[in-house]
Coordinates of C-alpha atoms and ligand atoms in Angstrom, one line a residue:
Chain S
M1 CA 0.0 0.1 -0.6
N2 CA 2.9 2.6 1.1
F3 CA 5.1 1.9 -1.7
I4 CA 1.9 2.1 -4.1
A5 CA 1.3 5.5 -3.4
K6 CA 5.2 6.5 -3.3
F7 CA 4.8 4.9 -6.4
L8 CA 1.5 6.9 -7.8
S9 CA 2.9 10.3 -6.4
G10 CA 6.3 10.4 -7.6
V11 CA 4.5 9.6 -10.3
Q12 CA 2.0 12.8 -10.3
E13 CA 5.1 15.4 -9.3
I14 CA 7.1 14.0 -12.3
T15 CA 3.9 14.6 -14.3
F16 CA 3.7 18.0 -12.3
L17 CA 7.6 18.7 -13.4
L18 CA 6.7 17.7 -16.9
W19 CA 4.1 19.6 -16.9
R20 CA 6.4 23.6 -15.0
S21 CA 9.4 22.9 -17.5
V22 CA 7.2 23.1 -20.2
K23 CA 5.0 26.1 -19.2
G24 CA 8.3 27.7 -19.6
L25 CA 8.6 26.9 -22.9
W26 CA 6.5 29.4 -24.8
K27 CA 6.3 31.6 -21.6
G28 CA 9.0 33.6 -21.1
P29 CA 11.9 34.3 -19.5
R30 CA 13.0 31.8 -21.3
Y31 CA 17.4 30.6 -21.4
F32 CA 19.1 29.8 -24.2
K33 CA 22.2 30.4 -23.6
E34 CA 21.7 27.4 -20.7
T35 CA 20.8 25.7 -23.5
I36 CA 23.2 26.1 -25.1
A37 CA 25.7 25.1 -22.7
Q38 CA 23.5 22.1 -21.1
M39 CA 23.7 21.1 -24.9
D40 CA 27.3 21.4 -24.8
S41 CA 27.9 19.8 -22.0
I42 CA 25.8 17.1 -22.8
G43 CA 25.9 16.6 -26.3
V44 CA 29.5 17.5 -27.2
G45 CA 30.8 16.1 -23.6
S46 CA 29.6 12.9 -24.2
L47 CA 30.6 11.9 -28.1
G48 CA 33.4 9.8 -26.7
I49 CA 32.2 7.3 -24.7
V50 CA 29.2 6.9 -27.2
S51 CA 31.0 6.4 -30.5
L52 CA 32.9 3.8 -28.4
T53 CA 30.6 1.7 -27.3
G54 CA 29.3 1.5 -30.3
F55 CA 32.0 0.8 -32.0
F56 CA 32.6 -2.2 -30.2
T57 CA 28.9 -3.5 -29.6
G58 CA 29.4 -3.3 -33.4
G59 CA 32.3 -5.5 -33.7
V60 CA 31.3 -8.0 -31.0
L61 CA 27.4 -7.9 -33.0
V62 CA 29.5 -8.9 -36.1
L63 CA 32.2 -11.1 -33.9
Q64 CA 29.4 -13.2 -32.8
A65 CA 26.6 -13.3 -35.6
F66 CA 29.7 -14.0 -38.8
P67 CA 30.0 -17.8 -37.5
T68 CA 26.2 -17.9 -38.1
L69 CA 25.6 -16.6 -40.9
E70 CA 28.4 -18.4 -42.8
Y71 CA 26.8 -22.2 -41.8
Y72 CA 24.4 -20.3 -43.3
G73 CA 25.5 -19.4 -45.9
A74 CA 24.7 -16.0 -45.5
Q75 CA 27.6 -14.0 -44.5
S76 CA 26.8 -11.3 -47.6
S77 CA 24.1 -9.9 -44.6
A78 CA 26.4 -9.4 -42.1
G79 CA 25.9 -5.2 -43.0
Q80 CA 22.3 -6.1 -42.9
S81 CA 22.3 -7.6 -39.8
V82 CA 24.6 -5.3 -37.5
A83 CA 22.2 -2.2 -38.9
T84 CA 19.0 -3.6 -38.1
S85 CA 19.8 -4.0 -34.4
L86 CA 22.1 -1.5 -34.3
I87 CA 19.2 1.4 -35.2
R88 CA 16.5 -0.3 -33.8
E89 CA 17.7 -1.3 -30.7
L90 CA 21.2 -1.5 -29.4
G91 CA 22.0 2.3 -30.6
P92 CA 19.0 3.7 -28.7
V93 CA 19.6 1.9 -26.0
L94 CA 22.8 1.7 -25.6
T95 CA 23.4 5.1 -25.6
A96 CA 20.4 6.3 -23.9
L97 CA 22.1 3.9 -21.1
M98 CA 25.5 5.6 -21.0
V99 CA 23.7 9.0 -20.9
A100 CA 22.1 8.0 -18.4
G101 CA 24.7 6.8 -16.5
R102 CA 27.5 10.6 -17.8
V103 CA 24.7 12.9 -17.5
G104 CA 21.2 11.8 -15.0
S105 CA 23.9 11.2 -12.4
A106 CA 25.9 14.8 -13.2
I107 CA 22.6 16.4 -13.1
S108 CA 21.2 14.9 -10.4
A109 CA 24.2 16.0 -8.0
E110 CA 24.0 19.1 -9.3
L111 CA 20.7 20.1 -8.6
G112 CA 20.9 18.1 -5.5
S113 CA 24.1 19.5 -3.9
M114 CA 22.3 22.6 -5.1
V115 CA 19.1 21.8 -3.4
V116 CA 21.3 20.7 0.4
S117 CA 23.8 24.4 0.1
Q118 CA 19.7 26.1 0.0
Q119 CA 21.2 28.0 -4.1
I120 CA 17.7 27.1 -5.0
D121 CA 16.2 28.7 -1.7
A122 CA 18.4 31.5 -2.9
M123 CA 17.0 31.3 -6.7
R124 CA 13.2 31.0 -5.3
A125 CA 14.0 34.2 -3.4
L126 CA 16.2 36.4 -6.2
G127 CA 12.6 35.6 -8.7
T128 CA 14.2 33.2 -10.6
S129 CA 12.1 29.7 -11.2
P130 CA 14.7 27.2 -11.0
V131 CA 12.3 24.9 -13.1
R132 CA 13.0 27.3 -16.3
K133 CA 16.0 28.4 -15.8
L134 CA 17.3 24.8 -14.2
V135 CA 15.0 22.3 -15.8
T136 CA 13.8 22.8 -18.9
P137 CA 17.1 23.6 -20.9
R138 CA 18.9 20.5 -19.7
I139 CA 15.2 18.7 -20.8
I140 CA 15.8 20.6 -23.9
A141 CA 19.2 19.4 -24.3
L142 CA 18.7 16.0 -23.8
L143 CA 15.2 15.7 -26.0
I144 CA 18.3 17.5 -29.2
T145 CA 21.1 15.4 -28.4
L146 CA 20.2 12.4 -27.5
P147 CA 18.8 11.4 -31.0
L148 CA 21.9 12.8 -32.3
L149 CA 24.5 10.8 -30.0
T150 CA 22.3 7.8 -31.0
F151 CA 22.9 8.6 -34.7
S152 CA 26.9 8.6 -34.0
A153 CA 26.8 5.8 -31.9
D154 CA 24.9 4.3 -35.2
L155 CA 27.1 5.6 -37.2
V156 CA 30.8 4.2 -35.5
G157 CA 29.0 1.0 -34.6
I158 CA 28.1 0.3 -38.5
A159 CA 31.4 0.8 -39.4
G160 CA 32.7 -1.2 -36.3
G161 CA 30.6 -4.0 -37.5
G162 CA 32.7 -3.1 -41.1
L163 CA 36.4 -3.0 -39.5
V164 CA 35.8 -7.0 -37.7
A165 CA 34.0 -8.3 -40.9
K166 CA 36.9 -7.3 -42.8
Q167 CA 40.0 -7.3 -40.4
I168 CA 38.4 -11.1 -38.9
Y169 CA 36.9 -12.8 -40.9
G170 CA 37.4 -11.2 -44.7
L171 CA 34.2 -10.2 -45.9
D172 CA 34.7 -7.0 -48.7
T173 CA 34.0 -3.7 -47.2
N174 CA 31.9 -3.1 -50.1
L175 CA 29.3 -6.5 -49.8
Y176 CA 29.0 -5.1 -46.1
I177 CA 27.8 -1.5 -47.1
Q178 CA 25.4 -2.8 -49.7
S179 CA 24.3 -5.3 -47.4
A180 CA 24.0 -2.7 -45.0
K181 CA 22.2 0.1 -46.8
F182 CA 19.8 -2.5 -48.2
G183 CA 19.2 -3.4 -45.1
I184 CA 17.7 0.0 -43.4
A185 CA 14.5 1.5 -43.9
M186 CA 13.0 4.6 -43.8
T187 CA 10.9 2.7 -40.9
D188 CA 14.2 2.3 -39.0
I189 CA 15.7 5.7 -39.0
I190 CA 12.6 7.0 -37.9
G191 CA 12.1 4.5 -34.4
G192 CA 15.7 5.0 -34.3
M193 CA 14.9 8.5 -33.8
V194 CA 11.4 8.6 -32.0
K195 CA 13.5 6.2 -29.2
P196 CA 16.2 8.4 -28.4
I197 CA 13.5 11.7 -28.1
I198 CA 11.3 9.4 -25.8
F199 CA 14.0 7.7 -23.7
G200 CA 16.2 11.8 -23.8
G201 CA 13.0 12.8 -21.9
I202 CA 13.0 10.5 -19.2
I203 CA 16.7 10.9 -18.2
G204 CA 15.7 14.8 -18.1
L205 CA 12.9 14.5 -16.2
V206 CA 13.9 12.0 -13.9
S207 CA 17.1 13.7 -12.7
C208 CA 16.1 16.5 -12.9
Y209 CA 13.1 15.1 -10.4
K210 CA 15.0 13.5 -8.1
G211 CA 18.3 16.2 -8.1
L212 CA 15.6 18.9 -6.2
N213 CA 13.9 17.1 -4.5
T214 CA 17.2 16.0 -2.7
K215 CA 16.9 15.8 1.6
G216 CA 19.1 14.8 4.5
G217 CA 22.4 16.4 3.9
T218 CA 25.4 15.9 1.7
V219 CA 24.4 11.6 2.1
G220 CA 21.2 12.5 0.5
V221 CA 23.4 14.2 -2.9
G222 CA 24.2 10.9 -3.4
R223 CA 21.7 8.9 -2.4
S224 CA 19.2 10.8 -4.9
T225 CA 22.0 11.1 -8.1
T226 CA 22.1 6.8 -7.7
S227 CA 18.8 7.2 -8.0
A228 CA 18.2 9.3 -11.1
V229 CA 20.9 6.6 -13.4
V230 CA 18.8 3.0 -11.0
T231 CA 15.4 4.4 -12.4
S232 CA 16.1 6.5 -15.6
S233 CA 17.8 3.5 -17.1
V234 CA 14.9 0.9 -15.4
N235 CA 12.2 2.8 -17.4
I236 CA 14.8 3.3 -20.0
I237 CA 14.3 -0.2 -20.9
I238 CA 11.0 -0.9 -19.4
A239 CA 10.3 2.0 -22.3
D240 CA 12.0 0.5 -25.3
F241 CA 9.5 -2.6 -25.2
F242 CA 6.3 -1.3 -25.3
L243 CA 7.9 1.4 -27.6
S244 CA 9.0 -0.7 -29.9
K245 CA 5.5 -2.8 -29.9
I246 CA 4.4 0.2 -31.1
L247 CA 6.5 1.4 -33.4
Q248 CA 6.3 -1.8 -34.6
S249 CA 1.8 -2.6 -34.9
L250 CA 2.2 1.3 -36.5
F251 CA 4.7 0.3 -39.2
S252 CA 3.9 -2.8 -40.1
A253 CA 3.5 -3.3 -43.3
T254 CA 7.1 -3.1 -43.2
I255 CA 8.8 -5.0 -40.7
F256 CA 9.5 -8.0 -41.4
Chain X
M1 CA -5.4 44.4 17.6
T2 CA -6.2 47.5 17.1
L3 CA -3.0 47.4 14.2
D4 CA -4.9 45.1 12.6
I5 CA -8.5 47.5 12.2
E6 CA -6.1 50.1 11.2
V7 CA -4.9 48.4 8.7
V8 CA -8.0 47.1 7.3
H9 CA -9.0 50.5 7.7
H10 CA -5.9 52.2 5.6
H11 CA -6.0 50.0 2.7
H12 CA -9.6 50.9 2.6
A13 CA -8.9 53.2 2.0
Y14 CA -6.3 53.4 -1.0
E15 CA -8.0 51.3 -2.6
T16 CA -10.6 52.9 -3.2
G17 CA -8.5 55.9 -4.3
E18 CA -9.7 59.0 -1.4
T19 CA -6.1 59.2 -0.6
L20 CA -3.2 57.6 -0.7
V21 CA -2.2 58.7 2.6
G22 CA -2.7 55.1 4.8
E23 CA -0.3 53.4 2.4
F24 CA 2.0 54.4 4.0
G25 CA 1.2 53.1 7.4
L26 CA 0.7 50.0 6.2
P27 CA 3.5 47.4 8.0
A28 CA 6.5 45.9 6.4
I29 CA 5.5 42.1 7.2
E30 CA 3.0 41.1 9.3
F31 CA 1.6 37.8 10.4
R32 CA -1.5 36.7 12.4
N33 CA -2.1 33.3 13.6
V34 CA 0.2 31.4 11.9
E35 CA 0.6 28.1 12.1
L36 CA 2.6 25.1 10.7
A37 CA 3.6 21.3 11.5
F38 CA 5.5 19.4 9.8
D39 CA 3.7 15.9 9.9
D40 CA 2.7 15.8 13.2
Q41 CA 5.3 18.2 14.8
V42 CA 4.0 21.8 15.4
I43 CA 6.6 24.1 14.0
L44 CA 5.0 27.7 14.6
D45 CA 1.9 27.9 17.1
N46 CA -0.5 30.9 16.6
I47 CA 2.1 33.1 15.7
S48 CA 0.8 36.8 15.3
F49 CA 3.9 39.4 15.2
T50 CA 4.2 42.7 13.4
V51 CA 7.8 44.4 11.3
R52 CA 7.2 47.9 11.0
R53 CA 7.8 50.0 7.8
G54 CA 11.8 50.7 8.9
E55 CA 12.1 48.9 11.6
T56 CA 14.5 46.0 12.1
K57 CA 12.7 43.3 14.0
I58 CA 15.1 41.0 15.8
V59 CA 14.5 37.4 16.1
L60 CA 16.3 35.6 19.3
G61 CA 15.3 32.0 19.7
G62 CA 17.4 29.2 20.3
S63 CA 17.8 26.4 17.5
G64 CA 15.5 25.0 16.0
S65 CA 12.3 27.1 17.9
G66 CA 11.5 28.0 14.4
K67 CA 13.2 31.2 13.2
S68 CA 14.9 30.3 9.7
T69 CA 10.7 28.7 9.0
I70 CA 8.9 32.5 9.7
I71 CA 12.0 33.9 7.8
N72 CA 11.2 31.1 4.4
L73 CA 7.7 31.5 5.6
I74 CA 7.9 35.9 4.7
L75 CA 9.9 34.8 0.9
G76 CA 7.0 31.6 0.7
L77 CA 9.3 29.1 0.2
L78 CA 6.9 27.2 2.4
K79 CA 2.9 28.2 3.4
P80 CA 1.5 27.5 5.9
D81 CA -1.3 25.7 7.1
A82 CA -3.4 28.3 8.4
G83 CA -3.1 32.4 9.4
T84 CA -2.5 34.5 7.1
I85 CA 1.0 36.8 5.7
L86 CA 0.9 40.2 3.9
I87 CA 3.7 42.0 3.2
D88 CA 3.4 45.7 2.3
G89 CA -0.5 45.4 3.2
E90 CA -0.6 42.7 0.9
D91 CA -1.9 39.3 1.4
V92 CA 0.4 37.0 0.3
T93 CA -0.8 34.0 1.7
D94 CA -2.1 32.2 -1.5
F95 CA 0.3 33.1 -4.1
D96 CA 2.3 30.5 -5.9
D97 CA 4.8 30.7 -7.1
Q98 CA 4.6 32.5 -9.7
E99 CA 2.7 35.8 -8.0
M100 CA 5.9 35.1 -5.5
M101 CA 8.2 36.6 -7.8
R102 CA 6.8 40.3 -7.7
I103 CA 6.6 39.9 -3.8
R104 CA 10.0 38.6 -3.8
K105 CA 11.6 41.4 -6.2
N106 CA 11.2 43.7 -3.4
I107 CA 12.9 41.4 -0.5
G108 CA 16.6 41.1 0.1
M109 CA 17.7 37.4 1.2
V110 CA 20.4 36.9 3.1
F111 CA 21.0 32.8 4.0
Q112 CA 22.0 31.3 7.1
E113 CA 25.0 29.5 5.1
G114 CA 25.4 32.8 2.5
A115 CA 24.3 30.2 0.1
L116 CA 26.1 32.0 -2.7
F117 CA 26.3 30.1 -6.8
D118 CA 28.2 28.2 -6.8
S119 CA 29.6 28.1 -10.3
L120 CA 29.8 31.9 -10.5
S121 CA 31.7 34.4 -10.0
V122 CA 31.7 36.4 -6.9
Y123 CA 30.8 39.7 -9.2
E124 CA 28.1 37.2 -11.1
N125 CA 26.3 36.1 -8.0
V126 CA 25.4 40.2 -6.9
A127 CA 24.8 40.4 -9.6
Y128 CA 22.5 37.8 -10.3
R129 CA 18.9 40.1 -10.3
L130 CA 20.1 42.0 -12.8
H131 CA 21.3 39.7 -15.3
E132 CA 17.8 38.2 -15.1
E133 CA 16.0 41.1 -15.7
K134 CA 18.1 41.9 -18.5
V135 CA 19.5 45.0 -17.2
D136 CA 22.6 46.9 -19.0
E137 CA 25.8 45.4 -18.1
E138 CA 27.1 48.5 -17.9
E139 CA 24.8 49.8 -15.2
V140 CA 25.2 46.0 -14.5
E141 CA 28.5 46.6 -12.8
H142 CA 28.6 50.3 -11.6
E143 CA 26.0 48.5 -9.2
V144 CA 27.9 45.6 -8.4
V145 CA 30.9 47.5 -7.5
R146 CA 28.6 50.2 -4.9
M147 CA 26.7 46.7 -3.5
L148 CA 31.0 45.8 -3.0
Q149 CA 32.4 48.0 -1.1
F150 CA 29.4 48.3 0.8
V151 CA 30.4 44.9 2.6
N152 CA 34.0 45.7 2.1
L153 CA 34.9 43.6 -0.5
E154 CA 35.8 45.5 -4.0
D155 CA 38.3 43.3 -3.9
A156 CA 36.8 38.9 -4.4
I157 CA 35.1 40.4 -7.4
D158 CA 37.2 38.2 -9.6
K159 CA 36.6 35.2 -6.9
M160 CA 34.9 31.4 -7.8
P161 CA 32.7 31.5 -4.2
S162 CA 34.5 28.6 -3.0
E163 CA 38.0 30.9 -3.1
L164 CA 36.4 32.6 0.4
S165 CA 35.9 32.0 3.9
G166 CA 32.9 32.4 5.7
G167 CA 32.2 35.6 6.6
M168 CA 33.1 36.9 2.8
R169 CA 30.8 34.6 1.7
R170 CA 28.3 36.4 4.4
R171 CA 29.0 39.5 3.1
V172 CA 28.7 38.5 -0.9
G173 CA 25.6 37.4 0.4
I174 CA 24.8 40.8 1.7
A175 CA 26.0 42.1 -1.6
R176 CA 23.1 39.9 -4.0
A177 CA 20.4 40.9 -1.4
L178 CA 20.6 43.9 -1.6
V179 CA 21.4 45.0 -5.5
G180 CA 17.7 46.2 -6.3
N181 CA 17.2 48.5 -3.1
P182 CA 15.1 45.9 -1.6
S183 CA 12.4 47.6 0.7
I184 CA 12.6 44.9 2.3
V185 CA 15.7 43.2 4.1
L186 CA 15.8 39.5 6.1
F187 CA 18.7 38.0 7.9
D188 CA 19.0 35.0 8.7
E189 CA 22.2 34.1 11.2
P190 CA 24.7 36.9 9.5
T191 CA 26.5 36.9 11.7
A192 CA 27.1 32.7 13.7
G193 CA 30.3 31.7 13.1
L194 CA 32.5 35.0 12.5
D195 CA 34.8 36.1 14.0
P196 CA 33.5 39.5 16.4
P197 CA 34.9 42.8 14.7
T198 CA 33.1 40.6 10.6
A199 CA 30.0 40.2 12.9
R200 CA 30.3 44.0 13.7
T201 CA 30.0 45.1 9.9
I202 CA 27.8 43.2 9.4
C203 CA 25.5 44.4 12.2
E204 CA 26.7 47.9 11.5
L205 CA 25.0 47.1 7.8
A206 CA 22.0 46.0 8.7
I207 CA 22.2 49.5 11.0
K208 CA 23.2 51.7 8.1
L209 CA 20.4 50.1 5.9
R210 CA 17.7 50.3 9.6
D211 CA 18.3 54.7 9.6
L212 CA 20.2 55.6 6.3
E213 CA 17.6 53.4 3.7
D214 CA 15.0 53.4 5.8
V215 CA 15.1 49.4 5.2
S216 CA 12.6 47.0 7.3
S217 CA 13.8 44.0 7.8
I218 CA 14.6 40.6 10.5
F219 CA 17.8 40.0 11.8
V220 CA 17.5 37.0 13.6
T221 CA 20.6 36.0 15.2
H222 CA 21.7 34.2 18.4
E223 CA 24.6 36.1 19.5
M224 CA 23.8 39.1 21.8
N225 CA 26.3 41.3 20.8
N226 CA 24.6 41.3 18.0
L227 CA 20.7 42.5 19.8
E228 CA 23.4 45.0 21.9
Y229 CA 24.4 46.6 18.8
L230 CA 21.0 47.2 17.3
S231 CA 19.7 48.0 19.7
S232 CA 21.2 50.3 21.5
E233 CA 23.5 52.3 18.4
Y234 CA 22.1 54.6 15.6
A235 CA 23.7 55.7 12.0
T236 CA 24.2 59.4 10.6
L237 CA 25.7 60.8 8.1
D238 CA 27.9 63.7 8.3
R239 CA 28.5 67.0 6.1
V240 CA 30.9 65.0 4.4
G241 CA 28.7 62.1 3.7
E242 CA 30.7 59.6 6.1
V243 CA 28.9 57.4 8.2
H244 CA 28.8 57.3 12.1
F245 CA 27.5 55.7 15.0
E246 CA 26.2 57.0 17.9
L247 CA 24.9 54.8 20.7
E248 CA 21.4 56.2 22.0
G249 CA 21.1 58.5 24.6
E250 CA 24.2 60.6 23.3
R251 CA 21.1 62.3 21.7
L252 CA 17.3 61.7 23.0
C253 CA 16.2 59.3 19.8
L254 CA 13.8 56.1 19.8
L255 CA 15.8 53.4 17.7
N256 CA 13.7 51.8 15.1
T257 CA 14.3 47.7 16.7
E258 CA 12.4 45.9 18.6
V259 CA 12.8 42.3 19.8
I260 CA 10.7 38.8 19.1
M261 CA 11.9 36.0 21.5
L262 CA 10.4 32.3 20.3
K263 CA 10.5 29.2 21.8
Q264 CA 9.5 26.2 20.3
G265 CA 6.7 27.3 17.3
D266 CA 6.1 30.5 20.8
I267 CA 6.7 34.0 20.4
I268 CA 7.4 34.3 24.7
F269 CA 8.1 37.6 24.4
S270 CA 7.4 40.6 22.0
G271 CA 9.3 44.6 22.4
K272 CA 12.3 46.5 23.9
D273 CA 14.5 45.3 24.3
E274 CA 15.2 46.5 27.6
Q275 CA 12.0 44.9 28.0
L276 CA 13.9 41.9 27.5
R277 CA 16.7 42.3 30.3
Q278 CA 14.5 43.3 32.8
T279 CA 12.1 39.9 32.3
E280 CA 11.3 38.1 35.5
D281 CA 11.3 35.3 32.9
P282 CA 14.0 32.3 33.9
Y283 CA 13.7 30.8 30.2
I284 CA 14.2 34.6 28.9
R285 CA 17.4 35.4 31.5
R286 CA 19.3 32.2 31.0
F287 CA 19.2 33.1 27.0
L288 CA 20.2 36.1 27.6
R289 CA 23.2 35.1 29.8
G290 CA 23.7 31.8 28.3
K291 CA 23.9 30.1 32.0
Ligands
ATP301 N1 12.2 20.9 5.9 C1 11.5 20.3 7.1 N2 11.0 18.5 7.7 C2 10.9 19.1 8.5 N3 11.1 19.0 9.8 C3 11.5 20.1 9.7 C4 11.7 21.5 8.6 N4 12.3 22.0 7.7 C5 12.5 22.2 9.5 N5 12.0 21.1 10.4 C6 12.0 21.0 11.7 O1 11.7 22.9 11.9 C7 12.0 23.4 13.1 C8 12.9 25.0 13.5 O2 13.6 24.5 12.3 P1 13.9 26.1 12.1 O3 14.5 25.7 10.6 O4 13.6 26.9 11.3 O5 14.7 26.0 13.2 P2 15.9 27.4 13.3 O6 14.8 28.4 14.2 O7 16.3 28.0 12.8 O8 17.4 26.7 13.7 P3 18.3 27.4 13.8 O9 19.0 28.3 14.3 O10 19.5 26.4 14.5 O11 19.1 27.8 11.8 C9 13.1 22.7 13.5 O12 12.5 21.7 14.7 C10 12.9 21.4 13.0 O13 13.8 19.6 12.7
MG302 MG1 17.9 28.5 10.7

């Protein structure tokens, strides 16, 4: 009972936070400078780890799938198999998880220590809304940069797969690229970009909510940071399942 | 009680436009039967008090007696369970954050621990309000320098908060609170943990605001020498514009300062400091002497 009540009130408060941060969009003041700064630290700052993750994921996909494909004489579709699994599933999910770990923790730690040291109170006392100044720019930055990061993870991943296919299994690079091109449908790309937008929203909302609701001093900051990463990661994976299902029904004519 | 009637009357007069005289008589801050509890712990129990325009109200009370809570209520960072809070005669009890923003523009707040923005320099901290209002940078700079001079910290203008000592942080907090010349300033234990000369400087700032700028303020403190300074000295300007502090009594003058004392969410004393010193109440006597 207590758990359910807590869960429901959490959902309610997060919805309310979403509403307030959206409201911050069409009624001024707007914080462009903050949003750009966040896009820089979230987007540019995460590019490295996200690309690295993509590269090795593409590589391991080929490493594992190639022998099986070879067994069925389907080596030539290695490109397609890597590209579709990356673009549909692994790219969006792994990128979101990496960003949840790197950015979600940073957001909730920063907001949490601002709560604990009364900087949030000071901000309100000085006439600024913390939601507009801190939450809205971070969520917008995530909504914009996560699809871009995912896109680059996909690209680097496909390249990594190609490299492994060439170096380890001696597959012709042109064949690989042809097959990857052939394998990617428009619906894959649309789905692969819709997911990171939703995931970005989840990371931003959850991390800001956890940070702003930090209680109990510096210990509380640690607690809300952990909780922000765990909660956004779990929600990303759950949301991924339902998003895939929805996208599949929407595009059922074209997928499989 | 008589005061309530007066306020209502003046407010009425103001609204109907018959006369504007009434506005001047409105208290800066007024609490009427304010109650607040967290879970089942009562924090404030039926609190009523008034801070007149230009008055400094010293709030005494032990740790946890509800002093910071009162200040948070004035700023609207907390909302009372019952009762009414008026700022400049306006009932702000049910104002949401958006409406409170307009009220807060007129209130300066000095936080117990400074609450400076870690990621901003001293300059940007003090300029915060002006930057938010998109004031011209030239004007911002002028105002920031003026405020830092007021708290004697011009040299720290380019430092980050982490490079400052506790007393310097507190003074930057004061400068930040005073930007925009608020007519109400709230000090939450501004001298706690500071050496006596720095503490004295902060009291002098509060006295200057009261006597030279006609600011209404609430000054929360535990320290008896703060009470002593604020209730026995006043600031004057001489012909060349230098500030002097004189003791009450050298010239006959009634200092615009009163004291309230809190004990576990109740006001147990309200009046002038002389009355406070003469009280027979054993709790207050122990608070004043420390034994
Ligand atoms: N957010 C909160 N949740 C629960 N209880 C709180 C909260 N904030 C304050 N309290 C309680 O309210 C009481 C009054 O706190 P307040 O901060 O007003 O005290 P104070 O008089 O300012 O003390 P100090 O001199 O130590 O600053 C304390 O008992 C405190 O435990
Ligand atoms: Mg306090």
